[in-house]
mmCIF file of C-alpha atoms in Angstrom:
data_model
loop_
_atom_site.group_PDB
_atom_site.id
_atom_site.type_symbol
_atom_site.label_atom_id
_atom_site.label_comp_id
_atom_site.label_asym_id
_atom_site.label_seq_id
_atom_site.Cartn_x
_atom_site.Cartn_y
_atom_site.Cartn_z
ATOM 1 C CA UNK A 241 -14.191 3.987 -15.125
ATOM 2 C CA UNK A 242 -14.209 5.623 -18.589
ATOM 3 C CA UNK A 243 -12.954 3.725 -21.612
ATOM 4 C CA UNK A 244 -10.135 6.260 -21.737
ATOM 5 C CA UNK A 245 -9.096 5.434 -18.158
ATOM 6 C CA UNK A 246 -9.378 1.709 -18.815
ATOM 7 C CA UNK A 247 -7.091 1.931 -21.848
ATOM 8 C CA UNK A 248 -4.480 3.880 -19.892
ATOM 9 C CA UNK A 249 -4.556 1.409 -16.997
ATOM 10 C CA UNK A 250 -4.401 -1.687 -19.192
ATOM 11 C CA UNK A 251 -1.570 -0.193 -21.260
ATOM 12 C CA UNK A 252 0.438 0.499 -18.095
ATOM 13 C CA UNK A 253 0.253 -3.217 -17.258
ATOM 14 C CA UNK A 254 1.246 -4.125 -20.840
ATOM 15 C CA UNK A 255 4.195 -1.716 -20.888
ATOM 16 C CA UNK A 256 5.498 -2.912 -17.519
ATOM 17 C CA UNK A 257 6.339 -6.299 -19.012
ATOM 18 C CA UNK A 258 7.100 -5.146 -22.591
ATOM 19 C CA UNK A 259 10.247 -6.713 -24.019
ATOM 20 C CA UNK A 260 9.902 -6.187 -27.789
ATOM 21 C CA UNK A 261 11.162 -2.620 -28.056
ATOM 22 C CA UNK A 262 13.903 -3.473 -30.533
ATOM 23 C CA UNK A 263 11.794 -4.604 -33.481
ATOM 24 C CA UNK A 264 12.612 -2.965 -36.828
ATOM 25 C CA UNK A 265 10.147 -0.864 -38.860
ATOM 26 C CA UNK A 266 9.798 -3.164 -41.942
ATOM 27 C CA UNK A 267 7.500 -6.165 -41.379
ATOM 28 C CA UNK A 268 9.632 -9.295 -40.996
ATOM 29 C CA UNK A 269 7.258 -11.516 -42.997
ATOM 30 C CA UNK A 270 6.964 -8.967 -45.854
ATOM 31 C CA UNK A 271 3.207 -9.373 -45.455
ATOM 32 C CA UNK A 272 0.265 -6.969 -45.514
ATOM 33 C CA UNK A 273 -3.123 -7.980 -44.129
ATOM 34 C CA UNK A 274 -6.258 -6.092 -45.235
ATOM 35 C CA UNK A 275 -9.347 -6.749 -43.132
ATOM 36 C CA UNK A 276 -12.442 -5.195 -41.551
ATOM 37 C CA UNK A 277 -12.615 -2.873 -38.524
ATOM 38 C CA UNK A 278 -15.251 -5.224 -37.015
ATOM 39 C CA UNK A 279 -14.962 -5.632 -33.239
ATOM 40 C CA UNK A 280 -14.965 -9.434 -33.567
ATOM 41 C CA UNK A 281 -11.826 -9.421 -35.741
ATOM 42 C CA UNK A 282 -8.444 -9.742 -34.067
ATOM 43 C CA UNK A 283 -5.867 -10.558 -36.749
ATOM 44 C CA UNK A 284 -2.906 -11.254 -34.475
ATOM 45 C CA UNK A 285 -4.621 -14.063 -32.592
ATOM 46 C CA UNK A 286 -6.859 -15.333 -35.384
ATOM 47 C CA UNK A 287 -4.056 -15.587 -37.953
ATOM 48 C CA UNK A 288 -1.149 -16.231 -35.613
ATOM 49 C CA UNK A 289 0.720 -13.048 -36.476
ATOM 50 C CA UNK A 290 3.379 -11.940 -34.019
ATOM 51 C CA UNK A 291 4.454 -8.386 -33.294
ATOM 52 C CA UNK A 292 6.702 -7.032 -36.049
ATOM 53 C CA UNK A 293 5.640 -9.517 -38.722
ATOM 54 C CA UNK A 294 2.957 -7.793 -40.855
ATOM 55 C CA UNK A 295 1.270 -4.532 -41.705
ATOM 56 C CA UNK A 296 -2.394 -4.690 -40.780
ATOM 57 C CA UNK A 297 -4.793 -2.379 -42.624
ATOM 58 C CA UNK A 298 -8.353 -2.238 -41.315
ATOM 59 C CA UNK A 299 -11.384 -0.246 -42.448
ATOM 60 C CA UNK A 300 -15.136 -0.742 -42.735
ATOM 61 C CA UNK A 301 -15.476 -3.926 -44.783
ATOM 62 C CA UNK A 302 -11.787 -4.472 -45.453
ATOM 63 C CA UNK A 303 -11.831 -2.411 -48.642
ATOM 64 C CA UNK A 304 -8.818 -2.848 -50.940
ATOM 65 C CA UNK A 305 -9.728 0.361 -52.738
ATOM 66 C CA UNK A 306 -9.447 2.431 -49.574
ATOM 67 C CA UNK A 307 -6.314 0.483 -48.577
ATOM 68 C CA UNK A 308 -4.439 1.454 -51.754
ATOM 69 C CA UNK A 309 -2.503 4.408 -50.279
ATOM 70 C CA UNK A 310 -1.323 2.221 -47.401
ATOM 71 C CA UNK A 311 -0.449 -0.705 -49.697
ATOM 72 C CA UNK A 312 1.769 1.524 -51.844
ATOM 73 C CA UNK A 313 3.619 2.787 -48.748
ATOM 74 C CA UNK A 314 3.874 -0.779 -47.409
ATOM 75 C CA UNK A 315 5.366 -2.134 -50.635
ATOM 76 C CA UNK A 316 7.526 0.726 -51.883
ATOM 77 C CA UNK A 317 8.971 1.973 -48.597
ATOM 78 C CA UNK A 318 8.794 -1.063 -46.304
ATOM 79 C CA UNK A 319 9.342 -4.034 -48.583
ATOM 80 C CA UNK A 320 6.137 -6.083 -48.271
ATOM 81 C CA UNK A 321 5.472 -8.448 -51.190
ATOM 82 C CA UNK A 322 2.430 -10.460 -50.120
ATOM 83 C CA UNK A 323 -1.137 -9.323 -49.419
ATOM 84 C CA UNK A 324 -3.800 -11.412 -47.680
ATOM 85 C CA UNK A 325 -7.263 -9.813 -47.841
ATOM 86 C CA UNK A 326 -10.125 -10.867 -45.546
ATOM 87 C CA UNK A 327 -13.858 -10.116 -45.474
ATOM 88 C CA UNK A 328 -16.050 -11.782 -42.839
ATOM 89 C CA UNK A 329 -19.491 -13.254 -42.188
ATOM 90 C CA UNK A 330 -22.168 -11.076 -40.539
ATOM 91 C CA UNK A 331 -20.379 -7.934 -41.795
ATOM 92 C CA UNK A 332 -22.103 -4.582 -41.322
ATOM 93 C CA UNK A 333 -21.349 -3.786 -44.980
ATOM 94 C CA UNK A 334 -23.979 -6.355 -46.007
ATOM 95 C CA UNK A 335 -26.749 -4.473 -44.184
ATOM 96 C CA UNK A 336 -27.164 -1.158 -46.014
ATOM 97 C CA UNK A 337 -26.614 0.815 -49.210
ATOM 98 C CA UNK A 338 -24.728 4.076 -49.610
ATOM 99 C CA UNK A 339 -28.005 5.822 -50.517
ATOM 100 C CA UNK A 340 -29.680 4.538 -47.335
ATOM 101 C CA UNK A 341 -26.818 5.676 -45.124
ATOM 102 C CA UNK A 342 -26.725 9.080 -46.805
ATOM 103 C CA UNK A 343 -30.438 9.322 -46.002
ATOM 104 C CA UNK A 344 -29.863 8.430 -42.332
ATOM 105 C CA UNK A 345 -27.127 11.035 -42.007
ATOM 106 C CA UNK A 346 -29.135 13.791 -43.714
ATOM 107 C CA UNK A 347 -32.271 13.035 -41.668
ATOM 108 C CA UNK A 348 -30.204 13.374 -38.485
ATOM 109 C CA UNK A 349 -29.425 17.021 -39.347
ATOM 110 C CA UNK A 350 -32.324 18.417 -41.379
ATOM 111 C CA UNK A 351 -31.405 21.508 -43.358
ATOM 112 C CA UNK A 352 -27.714 21.303 -42.436
ATOM 113 C CA UNK A 353 -26.006 22.058 -45.746
ATOM 114 C CA UNK A 354 -22.517 21.111 -44.492
ATOM 115 C CA UNK A 355 -23.696 17.650 -43.485
ATOM 116 C CA UNK A 356 -25.455 17.070 -46.803
ATOM 117 C CA UNK A 357 -22.472 18.306 -48.803
ATOM 118 C CA UNK A 358 -19.959 16.187 -46.897
ATOM 119 C CA UNK A 359 -21.963 12.972 -46.922
ATOM 120 C CA UNK A 360 -22.608 13.301 -50.640
ATOM 121 C CA UNK A 361 -18.825 13.177 -51.178
ATOM 122 C CA UNK A 362 -18.648 9.658 -49.678
ATOM 123 C CA UNK A 363 -19.025 6.242 -51.245
ATOM 124 C CA UNK A 364 -19.498 3.857 -48.322
ATOM 125 C CA UNK A 365 -18.172 0.883 -50.365
ATOM 126 C CA UNK A 366 -20.776 -1.598 -49.123
ATOM 127 C CA UNK A 367 -21.183 -5.046 -50.741
ATOM 128 C CA UNK A 368 -23.942 -7.679 -50.885
ATOM 129 C CA UNK A 369 -21.819 -10.883 -50.812
ATOM 130 C CA UNK A 370 -18.552 -11.494 -48.982
ATOM 131 C CA UNK A 371 -17.040 -14.111 -51.301
ATOM 132 C CA UNK A 372 -17.714 -11.967 -54.360
ATOM 133 C CA UNK A 373 -16.392 -8.863 -52.625
ATOM 134 C CA UNK A 374 -13.187 -10.703 -51.688
ATOM 135 C CA UNK A 375 -12.726 -11.819 -55.307
ATOM 136 C CA UNK A 376 -13.444 -8.286 -56.578
ATOM 137 C CA UNK A 377 -10.947 -6.774 -54.158
ATOM 138 C CA UNK A 378 -8.241 -9.319 -55.011
ATOM 139 C CA UNK A 379 -8.768 -8.536 -58.696
ATOM 140 C CA UNK A 380 -8.633 -4.805 -57.971
ATOM 141 C CA UNK A 381 -5.213 -5.270 -56.365
ATOM 142 C CA UNK A 382 -3.944 -7.688 -59.024
ATOM 143 C CA UNK A 383 -4.924 -5.307 -61.825
ATOM 144 C CA UNK A 384 -3.863 -2.047 -60.207
ATOM 145 C CA UNK A 385 -0.880 -0.316 -61.832
ATOM 146 C CA UNK A 386 0.509 0.767 -58.450
ATOM 147 C CA UNK A 387 0.570 -2.698 -56.878
ATOM 148 C CA UNK A 388 3.852 -4.455 -57.705
ATOM 149 C CA UNK A 389 3.412 -7.233 -60.276
ATOM 150 C CA UNK A 390 5.336 -9.805 -58.241
ATOM 151 C CA UNK A 391 2.952 -9.444 -55.274
ATOM 152 C CA UNK A 392 1.377 -12.681 -54.070
ATOM 153 C CA UNK A 393 -2.259 -11.796 -53.356
ATOM 154 C CA UNK A 394 -4.741 -14.127 -51.665
ATOM 155 C CA UNK A 395 -8.360 -13.606 -50.581
ATOM 156 C CA UNK A 396 -10.124 -15.190 -47.613
ATOM 157 C CA UNK A 397 -13.316 -15.146 -45.617
ATOM 158 C CA UNK A 398 -13.411 -15.236 -41.818
ATOM 159 C CA UNK A 399 -16.398 -16.751 -40.023
ATOM 160 C CA UNK A 400 -17.126 -14.764 -36.864
ATOM 161 C CA UNK A 401 -19.211 -17.636 -35.470
ATOM 162 C CA UNK A 402 -16.602 -20.389 -35.832
ATOM 163 C CA UNK A 403 -13.312 -18.464 -35.877
ATOM 164 C CA UNK A 404 -12.355 -20.206 -39.138
ATOM 165 C CA UNK A 405 -10.813 -18.743 -42.287
ATOM 166 C CA UNK A 406 -11.442 -20.074 -45.800
ATOM 167 C CA UNK A 407 -9.400 -19.184 -48.865
ATOM 168 C CA UNK A 408 -11.619 -18.023 -51.774
ATOM 169 C CA UNK A 409 -9.130 -16.296 -54.103
ATOM 170 C CA UNK B 65 6.195 -22.988 -45.408
ATOM 171 C CA UNK B 66 4.592 -20.014 -47.193
ATOM 172 C CA UNK B 67 3.031 -17.224 -45.167
ATOM 173 C CA UNK B 68 -0.286 -18.329 -46.644
ATOM 174 C CA UNK B 69 0.172 -21.866 -45.302
ATOM 175 C CA UNK B 70 1.309 -20.565 -41.927
ATOM 176 C CA UNK B 71 -1.814 -18.405 -41.584
ATOM 177 C CA UNK B 72 -4.092 -21.333 -42.438
ATOM 178 C CA UNK B 73 -2.363 -23.642 -39.963
ATOM 179 C CA UNK B 74 -2.318 -21.116 -37.132
ATOM 180 C CA UNK B 75 -5.972 -20.245 -37.743
ATOM 181 C CA UNK B 76 -6.953 -23.916 -37.545
ATOM 182 C CA UNK B 77 -5.433 -24.058 -34.057
ATOM 183 C CA UNK B 78 -7.223 -20.815 -33.077
ATOM 184 C CA UNK B 79 -10.597 -22.005 -34.407
ATOM 185 C CA UNK B 80 -10.328 -25.366 -32.659
ATOM 186 C CA UNK B 81 -10.578 -23.651 -29.268
ATOM 187 C CA UNK B 82 -12.771 -20.693 -30.335
ATOM 188 C CA UNK B 83 -15.618 -19.990 -27.879
ATOM 189 C CA UNK B 84 -16.676 -16.429 -28.733
ATOM 190 C CA UNK B 85 -18.941 -17.106 -31.694
ATOM 191 C CA UNK B 86 -21.968 -15.427 -30.151
ATOM 192 C CA UNK B 87 -20.697 -11.856 -29.959
ATOM 193 C CA UNK B 88 -23.010 -9.193 -31.440
ATOM 194 C CA UNK B 89 -22.062 -6.908 -34.347
ATOM 195 C CA UNK B 90 -22.095 -3.540 -32.475
ATOM 196 C CA UNK B 91 -18.966 -2.915 -30.362
ATOM 197 C CA UNK B 92 -19.840 -3.398 -26.679
ATOM 198 C CA UNK B 93 -17.707 -0.468 -25.489
ATOM 199 C CA UNK B 94 -19.124 1.909 -28.156
ATOM 200 C CA UNK B 95 -15.490 2.680 -28.969
ATOM 201 C CA UNK B 96 -13.569 3.214 -32.215
ATOM 202 C CA UNK B 97 -9.772 3.052 -32.275
ATOM 203 C CA UNK B 98 -7.850 4.697 -35.136
ATOM 204 C CA UNK B 99 -4.199 3.718 -35.402
ATOM 205 C CA UNK B 100 -1.354 2.868 -37.789
ATOM 206 C CA UNK B 101 -0.889 -0.320 -39.839
ATOM 207 C CA UNK B 102 2.655 -0.586 -38.404
ATOM 208 C CA UNK B 103 3.745 -4.170 -37.688
ATOM 209 C CA UNK B 104 4.750 -3.262 -34.133
ATOM 210 C CA UNK B 105 1.217 -2.115 -33.243
ATOM 211 C CA UNK B 106 -1.191 -4.642 -31.735
ATOM 212 C CA UNK B 107 -4.149 -2.708 -30.296
ATOM 213 C CA UNK B 108 -5.883 -5.601 -28.532
ATOM 214 C CA UNK B 109 -2.902 -6.431 -26.322
ATOM 215 C CA UNK B 110 -1.440 -2.947 -26.029
ATOM 216 C CA UNK B 111 -4.715 -1.287 -25.029
ATOM 217 C CA UNK B 112 -6.391 -4.242 -23.319
ATOM 218 C CA UNK B 113 -9.273 -4.461 -25.780
ATOM 219 C CA UNK B 114 -11.176 -7.743 -25.816
ATOM 220 C CA UNK B 115 -12.948 -9.311 -28.772
ATOM 221 C CA UNK B 116 -16.256 -7.577 -29.481
ATOM 222 C CA UNK B 117 -15.440 -4.343 -27.652
ATOM 223 C CA UNK B 118 -14.230 -1.848 -30.269
ATOM 224 C CA UNK B 119 -13.938 -1.067 -33.950
ATOM 225 C CA UNK B 120 -10.293 -0.843 -34.943
ATOM 226 C CA UNK B 121 -9.411 1.207 -38.011
ATOM 227 C CA UNK B 122 -5.820 0.992 -39.223
ATOM 228 C CA UNK B 123 -4.043 2.623 -42.155
ATOM 229 C CA UNK B 124 -0.616 4.055 -42.950
ATOM 230 C CA UNK B 125 -0.045 6.609 -40.179
ATOM 231 C CA UNK B 126 -3.426 6.248 -38.500
ATOM 232 C CA UNK B 127 -5.019 8.945 -40.646
ATOM 233 C CA UNK B 128 -8.352 10.294 -39.388
ATOM 234 C CA UNK B 129 -9.059 11.759 -42.819
ATOM 235 C CA UNK B 130 -8.882 8.357 -44.498
ATOM 236 C CA UNK B 131 -10.802 6.806 -41.572
ATOM 237 C CA UNK B 132 -13.816 9.108 -42.068
ATOM 238 C CA UNK B 133 -15.937 6.680 -44.119
ATOM 239 C CA UNK B 134 -15.417 3.968 -41.515
ATOM 240 C CA UNK B 135 -16.102 6.348 -38.610
ATOM 241 C CA UNK B 136 -19.449 7.381 -40.120
ATOM 242 C CA UNK B 137 -20.473 3.715 -40.522
ATOM 243 C CA UNK B 138 -19.225 2.949 -36.997
ATOM 244 C CA UNK B 139 -21.219 5.785 -35.438
ATOM 245 C CA UNK B 140 -24.405 5.873 -37.501
ATOM 246 C CA UNK B 141 -24.995 2.148 -37.986
ATOM 247 C CA UNK B 142 -23.214 0.526 -35.053
ATOM 248 C CA UNK B 143 -23.573 3.004 -32.210
ATOM 249 C CA UNK B 144 -19.997 3.969 -31.300
ATOM 250 C CA UNK B 145 -19.666 7.296 -29.457
ATOM 251 C CA UNK B 146 -16.005 7.477 -28.493
ATOM 252 C CA UNK B 147 -12.891 7.676 -30.687
ATOM 253 C CA UNK B 148 -9.321 7.152 -29.469
ATOM 254 C CA UNK B 149 -6.721 8.044 -32.109
ATOM 255 C CA UNK B 150 -3.091 6.893 -31.917
ATOM 256 C CA UNK B 151 0.062 7.771 -33.842
ATOM 257 C CA UNK B 152 3.380 6.201 -32.829
ATOM 258 C CA UNK B 153 7.109 6.818 -32.517
ATOM 259 C CA UNK B 154 9.427 5.684 -35.348
ATOM 260 C CA UNK B 155 6.499 5.842 -37.804
ATOM 261 C CA UNK B 156 7.213 5.362 -41.505
ATOM 262 C CA UNK B 157 5.128 8.472 -42.222
ATOM 263 C CA UNK B 158 7.903 10.614 -40.722
ATOM 264 C CA UNK B 159 10.456 9.403 -43.277
ATOM 265 C CA UNK B 160 9.260 10.705 -46.658
ATOM 266 C CA UNK B 161 7.165 13.240 -48.527
ATOM 267 C CA UNK B 162 4.383 12.557 -51.020
ATOM 268 C CA UNK B 163 6.535 14.082 -53.779
ATOM 269 C CA UNK B 164 9.455 11.762 -52.922
ATOM 270 C CA UNK B 165 7.267 8.658 -52.937
ATOM 271 C CA UNK B 166 5.649 9.683 -56.224
ATOM 272 C CA UNK B 167 9.161 9.962 -57.611
ATOM 273 C CA UNK B 168 10.121 6.484 -56.361
ATOM 274 C CA UNK B 169 7.008 4.945 -57.909
ATOM 275 C CA UNK B 170 7.459 6.709 -61.263
ATOM 276 C CA UNK B 171 11.164 5.805 -61.434
ATOM 277 C CA UNK B 172 10.244 2.143 -60.921
ATOM 278 C CA UNK B 173 8.207 2.162 -64.155
ATOM 279 C CA UNK B 174 9.753 4.687 -66.540
ATOM 280 C CA UNK B 175 7.385 5.776 -69.267
ATOM 281 C CA UNK B 176 4.416 3.885 -67.816
ATOM 282 C CA UNK B 177 1.578 6.385 -68.152
ATOM 283 C CA UNK B 178 -0.877 4.352 -66.047
ATOM 284 C CA UNK B 179 1.524 4.287 -63.111
ATOM 285 C CA UNK B 180 2.182 8.031 -63.344
ATOM 286 C CA UNK B 181 -1.524 8.855 -63.644
ATOM 287 C CA UNK B 182 -2.543 6.671 -60.717
ATOM 288 C CA UNK B 183 0.197 7.782 -58.352
ATOM 289 C CA UNK B 184 -0.532 11.425 -59.086
ATOM 290 C CA UNK B 185 -4.073 10.863 -57.758
ATOM 291 C CA UNK B 186 -2.724 9.960 -54.312
ATOM 292 C CA UNK B 187 -1.907 12.088 -51.310
ATOM 293 C CA UNK B 188 0.170 9.848 -49.033
ATOM 294 C CA UNK B 189 -0.831 11.879 -45.926
ATOM 295 C CA UNK B 190 2.627 11.833 -44.346
ATOM 296 C CA UNK B 191 3.460 14.053 -41.345
ATOM 297 C CA UNK B 192 6.648 15.410 -39.754
ATOM 298 C CA UNK B 193 5.706 15.241 -36.037
ATOM 299 C CA UNK B 194 3.530 12.658 -34.285
ATOM 300 C CA UNK B 195 2.199 14.849 -31.469
ATOM 301 C CA UNK B 196 1.186 17.571 -33.891
ATOM 302 C CA UNK B 197 -0.354 15.055 -36.288
ATOM 303 C CA UNK B 198 -2.409 13.532 -33.449
ATOM 304 C CA UNK B 199 -3.661 16.992 -32.460
ATOM 305 C CA UNK B 200 -4.452 17.833 -36.102
ATOM 306 C CA UNK B 201 -6.362 14.579 -36.578
ATOM 307 C CA UNK B 202 -8.327 15.014 -33.337
ATOM 308 C CA UNK B 203 -9.273 18.523 -34.464
ATOM 309 C CA UNK B 204 -10.255 17.195 -37.910
ATOM 310 C CA UNK B 205 -12.669 14.756 -36.257
ATOM 311 C CA UNK B 206 -13.976 17.297 -33.719
ATOM 312 C CA UNK B 207 -14.704 19.835 -36.449
ATOM 313 C CA UNK B 208 -16.064 17.466 -39.085
ATOM 314 C CA UNK B 209 -19.794 17.864 -39.848
ATOM 315 C CA UNK B 210 -20.252 14.091 -40.211
ATOM 316 C CA UNK B 211 -18.765 13.149 -36.826
ATOM 317 C CA UNK B 212 -21.483 13.263 -34.146
ATOM 318 C CA UNK B 213 -21.127 16.263 -31.834
ATOM 319 C CA UNK B 214 -21.444 14.194 -28.665
ATOM 320 C CA UNK B 215 -18.437 12.031 -29.593
ATOM 321 C CA UNK B 216 -15.690 11.880 -26.989
ATOM 322 C CA UNK B 217 -12.451 12.128 -28.952
ATOM 323 C CA UNK B 218 -8.997 11.624 -27.463
ATOM 324 C CA UNK B 219 -5.536 11.564 -29.061
ATOM 325 C CA UNK B 220 -2.533 9.528 -27.958
ATOM 326 C CA UNK B 221 0.996 8.565 -28.922
ATOM 327 C CA UNK B 222 2.343 5.016 -28.646
ATOM 328 C CA UNK B 223 6.046 4.434 -28.067
ATOM 329 C CA UNK B 224 7.158 1.341 -29.993
ATOM 330 C CA UNK B 225 10.326 1.107 -27.884
ATOM 331 C CA UNK B 226 8.651 1.129 -24.453
ATOM 332 C CA UNK B 227 5.122 -0.095 -25.214
ATOM 333 C CA UNK B 228 3.710 2.988 -23.441
ATOM 334 C CA UNK B 229 0.875 5.269 -24.528
ATOM 335 C CA UNK B 230 0.678 8.982 -23.680
ATOM 336 C CA UNK B 231 -2.414 11.139 -24.058
ATOM 337 C CA UNK B 232 -1.695 14.332 -26.030
ATOM 338 C CA UNK B 233 -5.195 15.534 -26.979
#
């Protein structure tokens, strides 16, 4: 069965016993999580977050910079006042540089001007060290004029081999 | 107890029975999910996705445009070849315009030039209709020079009141 078919079938089972249809839009814990898209990350289970409690922003690496638009919406329109940011061990962002990835993309489509133009617009936001990148991202949020001053911001690493989190900022 | 303390305590319980530390970095189902940060969304349970199977990108609204950097990394470095994009009912993105939110932010810090400058850099990527926005985002990905041509791309809505997904693209 295709992934598409699997998703539809598994969702039908989920919906048949769904009982949480009355939850409000604003997160009940006033919390925003920022973390990586990595397939081994599952914030609800790993952090004990129940449905309706927190916004969860995920992108390659768990970049605070890319999360900014969502953080502003989360705080200004939906009342969140705490941010917990996670990067994790064995992250793909540790394995390449933006220049290398631009090279891979351009080599895949030689002479394609649209591909070259579009990829040159991107910064892939990679990092060489997860603790440092967590600290940098926490500082980015703390210092940013659009993030509310009263926000409690913490930074953590998640170990994909042990399932453990460690606070580093 | 603070949210921070709660997360640490709940993670300790999770880690104490964690048995999936050997999963590889590339997603086993070669699948990328794009969906909203909304607190009522929980892709693993709602779509039946197990740890290690899929990249999950989440931002305010489930914007494909903002997800592009992550999609390129997901496809070019980690081998995903299918994208399922979800927007959902009762989404915060239906409730405001970028101009309104810029106004709210500026009014919160009258005369603060840094706040005005930074917020004017942002497009909040709101939308007035979730089916149309799913179709637009699927088309954006299908037409984008950096998204691999062989990618299977589908678009869905999720109903936060019933727990059901519906394919719309």
